[in-house]
XYZ file of C-alpha atoms in Angstrom:
455
model
C 29.369 39.378 11.755
C 27.833 40.548 8.519
C 27.429 37.839 5.914
C 29.630 38.319 2.846
C 27.885 39.576 -0.231
C 27.801 37.627 -3.455
C 29.555 38.823 -6.580
C 26.410 40.573 -7.751
C 25.884 42.176 -4.328
C 22.868 40.068 -3.418
C 22.211 39.569 0.282
C 21.560 36.311 2.124
C 17.785 36.463 1.679
C 18.123 36.870 -2.052
C 20.578 33.987 -2.199
C 18.059 31.921 -0.269
C 15.481 32.633 -2.980
C 17.851 31.367 -5.645
C 17.775 27.834 -4.304
C 16.357 25.169 -6.597
C 12.900 24.356 -5.302
C 11.701 20.761 -5.297
C 7.920 20.656 -5.070
C 7.043 17.322 -3.439
C 3.467 16.168 -2.876
C 3.088 13.251 -0.478
C 0.107 11.231 0.682
C -0.865 12.230 4.193
C -2.810 10.013 6.575
C -4.744 10.784 9.751
C -2.875 8.331 11.964
C 0.191 9.562 13.866
C 3.612 7.991 14.073
C 4.271 5.541 16.884
C 5.861 8.336 18.915
C 2.854 10.618 18.488
C 3.995 12.956 15.713
C 2.130 13.868 12.553
C 2.335 11.159 9.900
C 4.654 13.144 7.600
C 6.883 14.506 10.386
C 9.708 11.970 9.798
C 9.772 12.738 6.070
C 9.845 16.467 6.725
C 12.842 15.859 8.981
C 14.563 13.884 6.210
C 13.874 16.759 3.794
C 15.438 19.239 6.204
C 18.513 17.012 6.510
C 18.750 16.826 2.735
C 18.607 20.627 2.513
C 21.479 20.959 4.986
C 23.562 18.501 2.969
C 22.572 20.193 -0.310
C 22.060 23.891 0.467
C 21.397 24.669 -3.179
C 17.983 22.974 -2.822
C 14.791 23.791 -0.960
C 12.272 20.979 -0.406
C 8.640 22.040 -0.256
C 6.554 19.118 1.033
C 2.782 19.306 0.728
C 0.548 16.615 2.199
C -2.630 15.507 0.413
C -5.262 12.864 1.018
C -4.278 9.792 -0.978
C -7.815 9.474 -2.379
C -7.673 12.896 -3.998
C -4.009 12.956 -5.022
C -4.507 11.866 -8.697
C -7.185 14.482 -9.281
C -5.203 17.248 -7.614
C -2.101 16.412 -9.626
C -4.121 16.282 -12.852
C -5.610 19.694 -12.099
C -2.195 21.142 -11.300
C -0.742 19.677 -14.488
C -3.489 21.294 -16.537
C -2.594 24.618 -14.955
C 1.125 24.167 -15.564
C 2.073 23.788 -11.904
C 2.486 20.035 -11.467
C 4.762 18.903 -8.612
C 8.239 17.593 -9.344
C 7.557 14.487 -7.241
C 4.139 13.053 -6.387
C 3.199 10.117 -4.179
C 0.475 7.874 -5.608
C -1.330 5.030 -3.861
C -0.590 1.610 -5.339
C -3.958 1.124 -7.018
C -3.592 4.549 -8.672
C -0.413 3.488 -10.484
C -2.191 3.249 -13.855
C -3.564 6.759 -13.363
C -0.002 8.001 -12.847
C 1.202 6.142 -15.954
C -1.586 7.713 -17.989
C -1.322 11.239 -16.545
C -0.689 13.927 -19.152
C 0.257 17.588 -19.291
C -1.940 20.106 -21.081
C 0.010 19.465 -24.302
C -0.712 15.727 -24.110
C 2.810 14.635 -23.180
C 3.335 12.199 -20.272
C 3.390 13.911 -16.901
C 5.817 11.415 -15.351
C 8.973 9.696 -16.485
C 10.410 6.372 -15.394
C 12.609 6.568 -12.313
C 14.763 3.751 -13.691
C 15.331 5.576 -16.980
C 16.163 8.826 -15.197
C 18.698 7.096 -12.951
C 20.375 5.805 -16.129
C 22.490 3.233 -14.300
C 24.244 5.760 -12.071
C 25.609 4.604 -8.717
C 25.285 7.991 -7.019
C 23.555 11.314 -7.608
C 24.819 14.496 -5.945
C 26.808 12.232 -3.657
C 23.739 10.255 -2.545
C 24.145 6.498 -3.193
C 21.613 4.995 -5.598
C 19.943 2.183 -3.658
C 17.179 0.971 -5.989
C 19.099 -2.187 -6.870
C 18.756 -3.185 -3.213
C 14.953 -2.935 -3.195
C 13.039 -5.976 -2.017
C 12.453 -7.969 -5.205
C 8.672 -8.211 -4.793
C 8.387 -4.522 -3.994
C 10.573 -3.557 -6.963
C 8.602 -5.730 -9.379
C 5.348 -4.279 -8.073
C 6.382 -0.841 -9.313
C 8.086 -1.948 -12.522
C 6.791 -2.186 -16.078
C 8.596 -4.121 -18.790
C 11.353 -4.700 -16.242
C 11.951 -0.991 -15.615
C 11.297 0.681 -12.266
C 8.703 3.353 -13.046
C 8.236 4.811 -9.558
C 10.062 4.651 -6.252
C 8.336 2.635 -3.478
C 8.380 4.513 -0.194
C 5.509 3.269 1.965
C 4.881 -0.476 1.733
C 2.360 -2.640 3.551
C 0.766 -6.025 3.031
C -2.253 -7.678 4.615
C -1.910 -10.065 7.548
C -4.105 -12.145 9.825
C -4.318 -11.417 13.556
C -5.469 -13.915 16.167
C -6.493 -13.692 19.805
C -4.479 -16.670 21.018
C -5.940 -16.396 24.508
C -9.384 -17.218 23.120
C -7.938 -19.879 20.828
C -6.169 -21.712 23.650
C -9.402 -21.723 25.638
C -11.049 -23.402 22.640
C -8.243 -25.957 22.321
C -6.898 -24.441 19.075
C -3.124 -24.743 19.263
C -2.192 -24.144 15.604
C -2.834 -20.939 13.699
C -5.003 -21.596 10.619
C -3.115 -21.518 7.319
C -6.026 -22.415 5.014
C -9.688 -21.509 4.623
C -10.684 -24.957 5.863
C -8.569 -24.517 8.972
C -10.208 -21.134 9.619
C -13.593 -22.863 9.579
C -12.304 -25.512 11.977
C -10.957 -22.905 14.384
C -14.221 -20.944 14.261
C -16.226 -24.101 14.975
C -13.993 -24.849 17.969
C -14.508 -21.322 19.266
C -18.267 -21.558 18.856
C -18.297 -24.694 21.015
C -16.664 -23.080 24.044
C -18.366 -21.651 27.084
C -18.549 -17.844 26.915
C -17.632 -18.027 23.229
C -17.324 -14.779 21.319
C -20.318 -13.922 19.185
C -18.412 -14.769 15.999
C -15.081 -16.244 15.026
C -13.685 -13.790 12.495
C -14.172 -10.402 10.851
C -12.558 -8.234 8.209
C -13.526 -5.168 6.253
C -15.477 -5.415 3.007
C -12.779 -3.570 1.098
C -11.320 -3.830 -2.404
C -7.863 -4.557 -1.003
C -9.156 -7.766 0.582
C -10.458 -9.023 -2.765
C -7.147 -8.232 -4.460
C -5.357 -10.312 -1.835
C -7.796 -13.212 -2.151
C -7.514 -13.374 -5.949
C -3.713 -13.196 -5.923
C -3.456 -15.849 -3.220
C -5.256 -18.217 -5.605
C -3.000 -17.331 -8.558
C -5.880 -15.477 -10.213
C -5.926 -12.381 -12.407
C -8.277 -9.418 -12.272
C -7.444 -8.151 -15.761
C -6.151 -9.199 -19.167
C -2.654 -8.521 -20.494
C -1.044 -10.137 -17.482
C -3.073 -8.084 -15.024
C -2.300 -4.963 -17.041
C 1.428 -5.492 -16.662
C 2.274 -6.319 -20.287
C -0.011 -3.629 -21.703
C -2.945 -1.434 -20.636
C -5.755 -3.647 -19.361
C -8.823 -3.721 -21.594
C -10.942 -6.297 -19.755
C -11.556 -6.794 -16.051
C -13.003 -10.003 -14.641
C -14.565 -9.781 -11.204
C -16.647 -12.922 -11.687
C -13.741 -15.316 -12.163
C -13.528 -18.757 -10.617
C -11.114 -17.434 -7.991
C -13.380 -14.507 -7.128
C -16.481 -16.662 -6.828
C -14.682 -19.272 -4.694
C -13.657 -16.495 -2.332
C -17.096 -14.858 -2.243
C -18.944 -18.151 -1.670
C -16.573 -19.128 1.151
C -17.022 -15.716 2.760
C -20.811 -15.868 2.451
C -20.875 -19.377 3.927
C -18.784 -18.220 6.895
C -21.430 -15.590 7.602
C -24.301 -18.020 7.042
C -22.773 -20.395 9.593
C -22.427 -17.584 12.120
C -18.638 -17.435 12.023
C -18.110 -14.164 10.132
C -19.144 -10.826 11.668
C -20.137 -8.145 9.164
C -19.777 -4.842 10.954
C -21.859 -3.130 8.267
C -21.004 -0.967 5.288
C -17.952 -1.052 3.057
C -14.330 -0.446 4.069
C -15.214 -0.497 7.775
C -11.678 -1.117 8.990
C -12.425 0.679 12.241
C -15.394 -1.559 12.986
C -13.383 -4.719 12.354
C -10.531 -3.401 14.523
C -12.894 -2.640 17.406
C -14.633 -6.005 17.170
C -11.268 -7.735 17.515
C -10.092 -5.532 20.385
C -13.401 -6.028 22.211
C -12.963 -9.818 21.802
C -16.213 -10.211 19.876
C -14.138 -12.215 17.379
C -10.874 -14.131 17.609
C -9.503 -13.351 14.121
C -9.263 -10.342 11.870
C -7.490 -9.284 8.685
C -5.701 -5.942 8.659
C -2.695 -4.121 7.295
C 0.780 -5.084 8.455
C 0.908 -1.469 9.617
C -1.663 -2.345 12.301
C 0.476 -5.014 14.025
C 1.765 -2.750 16.765
C -1.627 -1.184 17.481
C -3.466 -4.507 17.642
C -0.856 -6.116 19.885
C -0.860 -3.150 22.251
C -4.648 -3.034 22.317
C -4.721 -6.732 23.103
C -2.242 -6.323 25.939
C -4.329 -3.513 27.417
C -7.411 -5.754 27.261
C -5.612 -8.779 28.711
C -5.150 -11.047 25.709
C -2.278 -12.101 23.459
C -2.182 -11.426 19.731
C -0.441 -13.565 17.117
C 0.468 -12.251 13.661
C 0.632 -14.576 10.661
C 0.044 -14.727 6.868
C -3.449 -14.655 5.406
C -5.064 -18.085 5.193
C -5.289 -19.370 1.624
C -7.424 -21.699 -0.442
C -5.687 -25.078 -0.118
C -7.313 -26.188 -3.375
C -5.739 -23.420 -5.480
C -2.089 -22.745 -6.406
C -0.390 -20.089 -4.296
C 1.073 -16.998 -5.991
C 1.566 -14.288 -3.396
C 0.055 -11.061 -2.129
C 0.050 -7.600 -3.732
C 1.690 -4.787 -1.808
C -0.064 -1.596 -0.870
C 1.185 1.853 0.067
C 2.593 4.795 -1.838
C 5.326 5.234 -4.425
C 7.015 8.391 -5.685
C 6.570 9.455 -9.310
C 9.088 11.755 -11.008
C 7.851 14.539 -13.272
C 9.019 14.371 -16.886
C 10.828 17.165 -18.679
C 12.660 18.633 -15.685
C 15.933 20.480 -16.138
C 18.972 18.459 -15.078
C 19.547 20.244 -11.767
C 15.933 19.808 -10.669
C 15.733 16.196 -11.819
C 19.013 15.265 -10.150
C 17.868 16.926 -6.938
C 14.589 15.001 -7.006
C 16.334 11.691 -7.717
C 18.909 12.298 -4.992
C 16.138 13.100 -2.507
C 14.326 9.892 -3.426
C 17.461 7.835 -2.816
C 18.045 9.608 0.487
C 14.520 8.857 1.694
C 14.975 5.107 1.216
C 18.620 4.963 2.264
C 19.266 2.233 4.857
C 19.018 4.353 7.998
C 16.013 6.329 6.765
C 14.063 3.323 5.476
C 14.722 1.603 8.817
C 13.502 4.689 10.675
C 10.346 4.837 8.522
C 9.672 1.248 9.589
C 10.327 1.995 13.265
C 8.130 5.106 13.320
C 5.199 3.798 11.261
C 5.542 0.025 10.899
C 5.953 -0.011 7.131
C 7.912 -2.821 5.492
C 11.628 -1.914 5.165
C 11.981 -1.583 1.406
C 15.677 -2.416 0.981
C 17.893 -5.264 2.059
C 20.271 -2.893 3.816
C 17.445 -1.398 5.886
C 16.299 -4.892 6.843
C 19.838 -5.901 7.812
C 20.223 -2.777 9.937
C 17.041 -3.601 11.839
C 18.082 -7.234 12.246
C 21.530 -6.312 13.612
C 20.014 -3.889 16.096
C 17.837 -6.676 17.533
C 14.652 -4.878 16.501
C 12.922 -7.983 15.159
C 14.132 -10.161 18.021
C 12.193 -7.879 20.353
C 9.262 -7.457 17.939
C 8.984 -10.668 15.877
C 5.521 -9.675 14.685
C 7.120 -6.880 12.641
C 9.070 -9.461 10.639
C 6.010 -11.301 9.263
C 5.121 -8.845 6.493
C 8.572 -8.969 4.926
C 8.645 -12.758 5.121
C 5.250 -12.902 3.439
C 6.505 -10.752 0.546
C 9.547 -12.985 0.104
C 7.225 -15.969 -0.339
C 5.732 -14.380 -3.466
C 6.396 -15.930 -6.864
C 6.376 -12.373 -8.302
C 4.057 -13.414 -11.116
C 1.492 -10.960 -12.552
C -1.086 -12.571 -10.274
C 1.030 -12.044 -7.161
C 1.947 -8.466 -8.057
C -1.677 -7.425 -8.502
C -3.480 -5.581 -11.253
C -2.799 -2.246 -12.925
C -6.212 -0.836 -13.820
C -7.757 2.426 -14.880
C -10.503 3.596 -12.499
C -9.482 0.966 -9.971
C -11.280 2.930 -7.248
C -14.561 2.779 -9.148
C -14.147 -0.925 -9.864
C -13.428 -1.576 -6.178
C -16.668 0.227 -5.318
C -18.555 -2.125 -7.639
C -16.925 -5.164 -6.020
C -17.589 -4.088 -2.436
C -21.119 -3.006 -3.322
C -21.844 -6.465 -4.713
C -20.450 -8.100 -1.582
C -22.554 -5.822 0.585
C -25.652 -7.043 -1.257
C -24.680 -10.614 -0.379
C -23.785 -9.963 3.255
C -26.582 -7.522 4.045
C -29.430 -8.858 1.905
C -28.528 -12.462 1.204
C -28.108 -11.927 -2.548
C -26.980 -14.944 -4.587
C -23.206 -14.720 -5.240
C -22.962 -15.891 -8.864
C -25.695 -13.617 -10.226
C -24.659 -10.690 -8.048
C -21.061 -10.784 -9.186
C -22.076 -11.525 -12.757
C -24.097 -8.306 -12.813
C -21.283 -6.465 -11.065
C -18.813 -7.692 -13.670
C -20.800 -5.916 -16.383
C -20.701 -2.663 -14.384
C -16.963 -2.999 -13.740
C -16.253 -3.559 -17.435
C -18.266 -0.464 -18.321
C -16.101 1.589 -15.982
C -12.899 0.279 -17.538
C -14.299 0.839 -21.047
C -15.167 4.429 -20.166
C -11.663 4.975 -18.826
C -10.136 3.493 -21.985
C -12.268 5.751 -24.198
C -11.290 8.795 -22.190
C -7.606 7.950 -22.557
C -8.031 7.446 -26.306
C -9.733 10.842 -26.567
C -6.823 12.507 -24.793
C -4.339 10.781 -27.082
C -6.240 11.857 -30.217
C -6.068 15.523 -29.243
C -2.385 15.474 -28.309
């Protein structure tokens, strides 16, 4: 049967071209889903479902490396072709807040302001009020949700309980001192692993360690009550962490796999049973447990050990959030907002957890997984959410908002590499690094001021 023509005699293909296009850029990652599909495959499926429910829209999803996303968006904005929705990594949040169009106006608008208190958009229920409180606060500024959290992880500790039982360790370590005790017990066993523990020398680890001790990386409440102007990577909390880490290595308990951000090396050392403990993303729980089972040992999942001599605050989240372009026409903005709500609707947020292991971001998604028995069968997948609920949601627990966070992280991990690889003295090394980190933040601040002066 021939399709009916429209009033202006346009055919189906022309009508197809008249759909409102939503240009969505998402962070893509090299690891597949648990069922072997490309990382973004579930989100592309959700976009196709949204198109069927809202045939007036077409969703164009483009995947980009999360490292390069801010630069690519900035370039596109300068050329007048910025996406309508862009996914930024957590530590790039300040870059998104500061992003500008060629005319100097903000590139993104607040998701909370755009929602304007509505309960539904294009028939899609607004679910942001059901966001996990810690997750919501992590992406809020002055109490307003500025971007929509989609992919959420936290850092956890993993233990080879088979090795621990052999060493007579029956309780998982909850403090730094208890980690030392467990490592000493391991070292005293016959056929002991070469070391007790490993983790990657990565900026994310330092952020966790500082927050766990109720410490701040930056002024102005970690950059959450105003743009950060000073960064302190030689604080008491930082130096306590660095000295403890260095002492673990000196005593033969910590294995440095070499180089910065060597997550793969730490993963392999744990799987090969060269260590009994490792730190990794909550996303890695399934992979580590399966790898352990294939190698004949059991894996326990539990919160990161903390400094028992410091007050506890919480742990910053990681992952990606969705930023909404400013200045969109109403139809495009409503379509983008409705798509965002659809992506984190209960069933879809639960599916995103099941397919990739990310923390379910809403209470309804968590309830759905609980009722289905998911966590009863996989209790290790529950730990990350429980850890986030333990947060006091203070600026320390939520983590810092910083310009050039990536560069500052490179300074931090470079300093730690000097200590681990060359035996550099911690206080002087991090004191020198603090000067370099402040220079980076100062340069970023000057660049932002220059942009503002030409707007």
